[in-house]
XYZ file of C-alpha atoms in Angstrom:
484
model
C 0.000 0.000 0.000
C 2.815 2.390 0.903
C 4.534 1.761 -2.432
C 1.320 2.659 -4.265
C 1.090 5.942 -2.342
C 4.754 6.655 -3.076
C 4.342 5.944 -6.791
C 1.292 8.210 -6.954
C 2.640 11.094 -4.913
C 6.367 11.186 -5.687
C 5.812 13.575 -8.611
C 4.104 16.056 -6.274
C 6.403 18.462 -4.448
C 5.769 17.613 -0.835
C 6.631 21.060 0.519
C 3.518 22.283 -1.285
C 1.468 19.420 0.136
C 2.693 20.542 3.553
C 1.788 24.155 2.714
C -1.772 23.180 1.713
C -2.310 21.020 4.798
C -0.825 23.713 7.055
C -3.168 26.237 5.424
C -6.114 23.926 6.173
C -4.859 23.516 9.737
C -5.057 27.259 10.344
C -8.373 27.449 8.482
C -9.905 24.884 10.813
C -8.265 26.275 13.933
C -9.565 29.793 13.330
C -12.991 28.657 12.147
C -13.470 26.606 15.318
C -12.039 29.380 17.486
C -14.100 32.210 15.996
C -17.462 30.677 15.171
C -18.606 31.519 18.710
C -17.977 35.240 18.107
C -20.942 35.474 15.739
C -22.993 32.586 17.165
C -23.056 34.199 20.605
C -25.015 37.122 19.125
C -27.880 34.639 18.611
C -27.329 32.519 21.720
C -27.523 35.443 24.142
C -30.458 37.781 24.570
C -29.492 41.218 23.188
C -29.082 44.485 25.019
C -32.294 46.510 25.527
C -31.850 50.064 24.257
C -33.945 53.031 25.387
C -34.501 56.400 23.732
C -31.698 58.152 25.628
C -29.207 55.632 24.226
C -30.529 55.964 20.686
C -29.836 59.690 20.341
C -26.441 59.815 18.644
C -25.245 56.834 20.680
C -26.684 53.968 18.649
C -27.725 53.663 15.039
C -31.309 53.289 13.804
C -32.417 49.799 12.879
C -31.935 49.004 9.196
C -35.287 47.279 8.966
C -37.185 50.023 10.786
C -35.539 53.454 10.642
C -36.650 55.268 13.783
C -37.423 58.939 14.199
C -36.978 61.137 17.261
C -39.240 60.474 20.200
C -39.482 56.734 19.569
C -38.255 54.116 22.029
C -37.296 50.626 21.018
C -36.129 47.316 22.414
C -33.894 45.365 20.087
C -35.148 41.806 20.199
C -33.744 38.502 18.995
C -33.888 34.764 19.464
C -31.240 34.535 22.178
C -32.216 32.213 25.012
C -29.386 32.807 27.486
C -29.297 35.805 29.824
C -25.642 36.685 29.266
C -24.879 40.394 29.622
C -21.962 42.086 27.834
C -19.627 41.548 30.773
C -20.316 37.789 30.854
C -20.055 37.537 27.060
C -16.635 39.172 27.307
C -15.541 36.546 29.837
C -16.869 33.727 27.628
C -15.063 35.017 24.541
C -11.810 35.615 26.419
C -11.828 32.254 28.236
C -10.370 30.531 25.167
C -7.145 32.452 25.714
C -6.853 31.409 29.373
C -5.850 27.974 28.128
C -4.265 29.190 24.893
C -1.403 31.034 26.586
C -0.444 28.044 28.776
C 0.504 25.524 26.086
C 2.577 27.698 23.745
C 5.960 27.013 25.342
C 5.276 23.268 25.928
C 4.094 23.070 22.314
C 7.269 24.717 21.044
C 9.559 22.501 23.130
C 7.705 19.309 22.176
C 7.747 20.107 18.471
C 11.462 20.940 18.513
C 12.256 17.768 20.437
C 9.948 15.239 18.762
C 8.779 17.006 15.593
C 5.705 19.078 14.878
C 3.494 16.541 13.105
C 1.775 14.943 16.080
C 1.972 18.059 18.265
C 0.030 20.017 15.657
C -2.243 17.096 14.756
C -3.306 16.367 18.334
C -3.923 20.067 18.964
C -6.386 20.250 16.051
C -7.951 16.884 16.919
C -8.861 17.871 20.467
C -10.017 21.325 19.332
C -12.446 19.618 16.929
C -13.732 17.291 19.636
C -14.296 20.155 22.076
C -16.052 22.196 19.357
C -18.521 19.382 18.712
C -19.192 19.200 22.463
C -20.238 22.875 22.761
C -24.037 22.459 22.302
C -24.268 19.607 24.804
C -22.143 21.426 27.368
C -24.108 24.679 27.031
C -27.387 22.783 27.419
C -26.022 21.094 30.532
C -24.131 23.899 32.273
C -24.814 27.127 30.317
C -22.104 29.799 30.633
C -19.985 27.962 33.234
C -19.712 24.810 31.123
C -19.011 26.880 27.990
C -16.197 28.759 29.732
C -14.586 25.499 30.876
C -14.866 24.037 27.381
C -13.376 27.151 25.797
C -10.418 26.941 28.181
C -9.858 23.333 27.067
C -10.072 24.404 23.425
C -7.469 27.061 24.138
C -5.144 24.485 25.717
C -5.416 22.353 22.575
C -4.971 25.271 20.149
C -1.983 26.725 22.008
C 0.425 24.198 20.466
C -0.565 24.959 16.867
C 1.541 28.014 16.008
C 4.777 26.847 17.709
C 4.607 23.394 16.100
C 3.683 24.904 12.726
C 6.690 27.221 12.960
C 8.959 24.247 13.676
C 7.590 22.374 10.666
C 7.950 25.446 8.444
C 11.632 25.731 9.370
C 12.146 22.176 8.063
C 10.069 22.494 4.889
C 10.253 26.059 3.516
C 13.446 27.491 1.905
C 14.384 31.073 2.789
C 13.898 32.316 -0.781
C 10.232 31.256 -0.664
C 9.631 32.022 3.008
C 7.297 35.025 2.740
C 5.217 33.612 -0.132
C 4.726 30.072 1.205
C 4.159 31.354 4.731
C 1.585 33.740 3.269
C -0.196 30.853 1.551
C -0.261 29.012 4.883
C -1.459 32.013 6.880
C -4.257 32.716 4.423
C -5.879 29.958 6.436
C -6.301 32.458 9.256
C -8.292 34.856 7.072
C -10.267 32.147 5.297
C -10.964 30.520 8.647
C -12.354 33.826 9.853
C -14.389 34.129 6.642
C -15.669 30.588 7.061
C -16.547 31.186 10.690
C -18.450 34.413 10.035
C -20.028 33.785 6.615
C -20.969 30.137 7.037
C -22.080 30.719 10.619
C -24.372 33.503 9.419
C -25.892 31.252 6.733
C -26.305 28.327 9.130
C -27.858 30.556 11.798
C -30.363 31.894 9.274
C -31.593 28.457 8.216
C -30.794 26.184 11.174
C -30.280 26.327 14.912
C -27.000 27.501 16.440
C -25.732 24.006 17.525
C -25.309 23.081 13.837
C -22.516 25.680 13.587
C -20.359 23.775 16.075
C -21.166 20.337 14.653
C -20.200 21.509 11.173
C -16.849 23.114 11.986
C -15.882 20.362 14.436
C -16.656 17.695 11.833
C -14.453 19.421 9.243
C -11.645 19.496 11.800
C -11.878 15.718 12.329
C -11.668 15.129 8.571
C -8.524 17.282 8.365
C -6.834 15.223 11.084
C -7.245 11.979 9.133
C -5.645 13.541 6.025
C -2.835 15.075 8.075
C -1.791 11.697 9.507
C -1.376 10.270 6.010
C 0.084 13.176 4.062
C 2.449 15.152 6.311
C 5.686 14.392 8.192
C 8.221 16.149 10.413
C 10.923 16.714 7.773
C 11.927 15.625 4.232
C 14.147 12.761 5.463
C 11.196 11.190 7.290
C 8.730 11.541 4.397
C 7.963 8.249 2.549
C 6.552 9.859 -0.614
C 9.078 12.611 -1.345
C 11.372 12.430 -4.382
C 15.138 12.241 -3.957
C 15.439 15.392 -6.033
C 13.235 17.429 -3.706
C 14.963 16.000 -0.641
C 18.353 17.058 -2.007
C 17.015 20.519 -2.888
C 15.554 21.103 0.566
C 18.639 19.731 2.319
C 20.840 22.167 0.375
C 18.471 25.103 0.886
C 17.844 24.553 4.605
C 21.040 23.090 6.032
C 22.751 26.470 6.340
C 20.649 27.498 9.354
C 18.475 24.480 10.215
C 20.147 21.632 12.066
C 19.235 18.351 13.687
C 20.360 17.438 17.208
C 20.610 21.070 18.238
C 21.678 22.033 21.773
C 18.991 22.814 24.328
C 17.184 26.131 24.017
C 19.612 29.032 24.688
C 17.240 30.854 27.025
C 19.855 33.366 28.208
C 20.686 34.466 24.668
C 17.051 34.671 23.598
C 15.921 36.656 26.638
C 18.849 39.089 26.334
C 18.328 39.672 22.597
C 16.960 43.156 21.653
C 15.493 41.838 18.341
C 13.561 39.211 20.300
C 12.084 41.835 22.651
C 11.238 44.054 19.692
C 9.390 41.150 18.083
C 7.602 40.379 21.336
C 6.493 43.997 21.771
C 5.070 44.396 18.289
C 3.404 40.967 18.449
C 1.598 42.093 21.601
C 0.510 45.327 19.930
C -0.614 43.645 16.735
C -2.608 40.974 18.572
C -4.228 43.592 20.798
C -5.804 45.215 17.760
C -6.427 41.973 15.902
C -8.222 40.224 18.760
C -10.282 43.312 19.527
C -11.581 43.327 15.959
C -11.837 39.596 15.260
C -13.532 38.755 18.546
C -15.840 41.737 18.949
C -16.410 43.179 15.463
C -19.537 40.987 14.920
C -20.986 42.456 18.124
C -20.228 45.990 16.908
C -21.903 45.233 13.586
C -25.046 43.867 15.232
C -25.469 45.949 18.409
C -24.191 49.328 17.193
C -24.731 49.331 13.416
C -27.797 47.026 13.637
C -26.946 44.617 10.816
C -28.941 41.375 10.845
C -27.153 38.068 11.464
C -26.685 37.081 7.811
C -25.472 40.526 6.732
C -23.303 40.602 9.851
C -21.653 37.375 8.721
C -20.939 38.676 5.224
C -19.615 42.066 6.361
C -17.472 40.591 9.146
C -15.892 38.337 6.503
C -15.273 41.115 3.935
C -12.052 42.443 5.553
C -10.594 38.938 5.615
C -11.308 38.452 1.914
C -9.506 41.684 1.065
C -6.640 40.653 3.378
C -6.078 37.490 1.353
C -5.640 39.383 -1.912
C -3.367 41.965 -0.329
C -1.371 39.326 1.600
C -0.482 37.379 -1.541
C 0.691 40.556 -3.257
C 2.729 41.993 -0.373
C 4.360 38.623 0.408
C 5.367 38.104 -3.235
C 6.649 41.676 -3.428
C 8.653 41.280 -0.203
C 10.354 38.071 -1.390
C 11.108 39.726 -4.723
C 12.645 42.825 -3.158
C 14.736 40.887 -0.631
C 15.955 38.313 -3.201
C 16.964 41.078 -5.626
C 18.769 42.936 -2.809
C 16.598 45.996 -3.360
C 15.977 46.136 0.374
C 17.564 44.393 3.334
C 15.583 41.757 5.171
C 15.622 43.907 8.322
C 14.168 46.934 6.518
C 11.602 44.738 4.758
C 10.388 43.510 8.162
C 10.247 47.054 9.560
C 8.348 48.498 6.583
C 5.770 45.707 6.556
C 5.321 45.872 10.312
C 4.726 49.628 10.177
C 2.141 49.150 7.433
C 0.410 46.482 9.552
C 0.116 48.726 12.612
C 0.087 52.416 11.710
C -2.381 52.316 8.803
C -4.906 50.106 10.670
C -4.608 52.430 13.685
C -5.642 55.392 11.520
C -8.511 53.564 9.807
C -9.899 52.155 13.072
C -10.052 55.634 14.590
C -11.653 56.901 11.394
C -14.340 54.228 11.673
C -15.122 55.250 15.243
C -15.817 58.831 14.109
C -17.842 57.798 11.056
C -20.805 57.227 13.366
C -23.768 55.572 11.678
C -22.466 56.057 8.146
C -22.449 52.319 7.565
C -20.678 52.448 4.213
C -17.794 54.525 5.612
C -17.494 52.316 8.700
C -17.360 49.114 6.658
C -14.793 50.643 4.270
C -12.619 51.827 7.187
C -12.664 48.482 8.975
C -12.027 46.662 5.715
C -8.976 48.803 4.916
C -7.684 48.525 8.475
C -7.851 44.730 8.591
C -6.545 44.462 5.034
C -3.329 46.326 5.832
C -2.892 44.291 9.009
C -2.018 41.416 6.636
C 1.417 43.023 6.210
C 2.160 41.560 9.631
C 2.959 38.228 7.984
C 6.030 39.355 5.938
C 6.801 41.725 8.806
C 6.084 40.096 12.174
C 5.130 36.450 11.701
C 8.202 35.339 9.731
C 10.620 37.266 11.941
C 11.008 34.387 14.392
C 12.201 32.260 11.456
C 14.632 35.052 10.519
C 16.162 35.230 13.979
C 16.572 31.508 14.611
C 15.306 28.710 12.344
C 16.545 26.127 14.871
C 14.546 27.610 17.727
C 11.682 29.101 15.723
C 9.118 27.032 17.625
C 10.304 28.332 20.983
C 10.468 31.945 19.809
C 6.992 31.681 18.298
C 5.787 30.106 21.543
C 7.193 32.964 23.600
C 6.028 35.831 21.396
C 2.656 34.421 20.370
C 2.044 33.022 23.852
C 2.665 36.298 25.646
C 0.762 38.235 22.969
C -2.186 35.888 23.411
C -2.777 37.375 26.854
C -4.340 40.234 24.894
C -6.994 37.734 23.792
C -7.888 37.376 27.470
C -7.852 41.088 28.148
C -9.469 42.674 25.089
C -12.888 40.904 25.108
C -13.144 41.540 28.852
C -12.130 45.169 28.329
C -14.781 45.601 25.634
C -17.375 44.171 28.026
C -16.314 46.656 30.722
C -15.828 49.736 28.534
C -18.840 49.143 26.249
C -21.562 47.606 28.464
C -24.309 49.458 26.556
C -22.709 48.985 23.114
C -22.847 52.690 22.245
C -20.691 54.658 19.803
C -18.954 56.724 22.490
C -18.096 53.615 24.500
C -16.610 51.865 21.481
C -14.622 54.987 20.566
C -12.661 54.614 23.815
C -11.908 50.995 22.886
C -10.568 52.047 19.482
C -8.393 54.851 20.898
C -6.723 52.324 23.190
C -5.993 50.143 20.143
C -4.488 53.185 18.379
C -2.113 53.965 21.264
C -0.988 50.347 21.656
C -0.271 50.082 17.912
C 1.768 53.300 17.910
C 3.919 52.446 20.934
C 4.777 48.850 20.036
C 5.622 49.705 16.429
C 8.084 52.342 17.667
C 9.857 49.704 19.781
C 10.116 47.404 16.755
C 11.558 50.126 14.519
C 14.278 50.841 17.080
C 15.409 47.292 17.899
C 14.276 44.784 15.242
C 16.490 42.647 12.998
C 15.920 40.324 10.053
C 19.272 38.525 10.384
C 19.935 35.055 11.797
C 21.301 35.509 15.320
C 24.630 33.969 16.306
C 23.001 31.858 19.040
C 21.121 29.913 16.344
C 24.418 28.193 15.409
C 25.006 24.909 17.335
C 28.776 25.355 16.919
C 28.624 28.723 18.694
C 26.537 27.318 21.550
C 28.657 24.185 21.944
C 31.895 26.204 21.977
C 30.455 28.592 24.552
C 29.369 25.732 26.807
C 32.736 23.987 26.468
C 34.521 27.158 27.527
C 32.141 27.528 30.437
C 32.791 23.941 31.578
C 36.538 24.486 31.161
C 36.442 27.589 33.331
C 34.508 25.714 36.019
C 37.107 22.946 35.982
């Protein structure tokens, strides 16, 4: 049977098979993570608005434009009495578990390979997603919070293990483009979560959303076990030609049997701290928008659930188109020596933070001009896609050997913003009014500005000396010699 698979698949370049399956991994991970963000708008009973809130503070209903002197209660099919504060806790609870397993995930994938670390993370996320309706029926918000924490624990290993696998499968000259193709899964996962959830919610009950996305995740796991492996040498279907190509392309900075993680060097590295800072800032804005934008669309702008799904997905669709272009352009410019790798990372990172900061503030002052608000949010989230050839690949720049650990540290710490931002939105915008949300968006603006400044001052796109096993081994030998 194995020989038949090998004969069939040997003509296919396996690094692209890995790229497709990694893309689907992120698609499923984000779809399962985010489907609650729009589903909760139908699960929970909505906020009741009175006349004093409507005047300039909320927008008139699209289906029934209201004049002055009219009071209204926005009604829906929600059956659970979850106020904005509790909804914020529910949405943030995923990240309570998510931040815990990043470093274990990075260490496990570097020690044993990323295949099963990533696969098991997606498998358990799918199982927990399917369990959501039963758990909510049994224990309402408490059970849902516990389940979301477990989902976070499972998902926390995904990015570190994926980074480890990428270091063993993607040559430097194709790094931005192939990584972009993989990370499109994030945007398409968000599109799938919002658009498909909106369609399902219109025609079926909300539990179907979780059964659907969880079932797709289980199917992915079966394909992953068969098609993907830790590195080219372990792969049974890869051609000798591709193995030789990847060995030559990757062996300069990617090694087997590397020394243990050089914690002292990593934690004393200015480029690492610059990457950590900007990752925190970027995720602060990203999680604020991805987690709570559907609520803004429904409660403030008064879009119905299906329109909400389409409009929440629109920025992600534009991000995909822009991401492919900017990643190709970055690889082209770096390969042709038109710009250094360090400057390419700084330019893309600035685009991914400063422009979205401006557009998000613009949206907050556009009021109830729905077209302007949608355009502003779409442009803001589109330009945030520059974070991939700016921020996301920078851990692979600094240290291909320890990319999983660096991703675990930066993404893990930054994921604390996923805990804080939904809770902060619940506290700062309990009535879901325009003025309350404006405060939320100004905080995003300030965080973007500060963290990008840190990155511009201290970032690097060069491989650090502590990535080299020879350097680390020599240093440790000298240290042992001095002790003796």
